[in-house]
Amino acid sequence: MKGETFVVESWVELQEVLYEDSWTPDLNRFRSSYVYRGMEDVAYDLSTSLNRLG
């Protein structure tokens, strides 16, 4: 599944992107629907490190 990519330059910008429009009244809290990709290089495959080793 392909998603939208955001590149941020600061911690504050990351917080703004993650929590924009994320208020969930039922929970009475902010709940972001984004997930951390887990890899610093966008070119890396999203497989596990063991799978990447072969």
C-alpha positions in Angstrom: 0.0 0.0 0.0 1.5 3.3 -1.1 1.0 6.3 1.2 1.8 10.0 1.1 5.3 10.9 2.1 6.1 13.9 4.4 9.7 15.2 4.9 10.0 17.5 7.9 12.9 19.6 9.0 12.3 19.9 12.7 10.6 18.3 15.7 8.0 21.0 15.8 7.1 20.5 12.1 6.9 16.8 12.7 4.4 17.3 15.6 2.3 19.7 13.4 2.1 17.2 10.5 1.4 14.2 12.7 -1.4 15.8 14.8 -3.1 18.1 12.2 -6.8 17.3 12.4 -6.3 14.5 14.8 -8.6 15.4 17.7 -10.7 12.4 18.6 -13.7 13.6 20.8 -14.7 10.1 21.9 -11.2 9.6 23.4 -10.9 13.2 24.5 -7.4 13.3 23.0 -5.3 13.7 19.9 -4.9 10.4 18.0 -2.7 10.5 14.9 -3.5 8.1 12.0 0.1 8.2 10.7 2.7 5.6 11.4 6.5 5.8 11.5 8.1 4.1 8.5 11.0 2.8 10.5 13.7 3.4 7.9 15.8 6.6 7.4 16.3 6.1 3.7 13.1 6.2 1.6 14.8 3.9 -1.0 15.0 1.0 1.5 12.5 -1.8 1.2 9.9 -2.1 4.0 10.8 -5.7 4.7 12.3 -6.8 8.0 16.0 -6.5 8.6 16.4 -10.3 8.5 14.6 -10.5 5.2 16.9 -7.7 3.8 20.0 -9.8 4.8 18.7 -12.7 2.7 
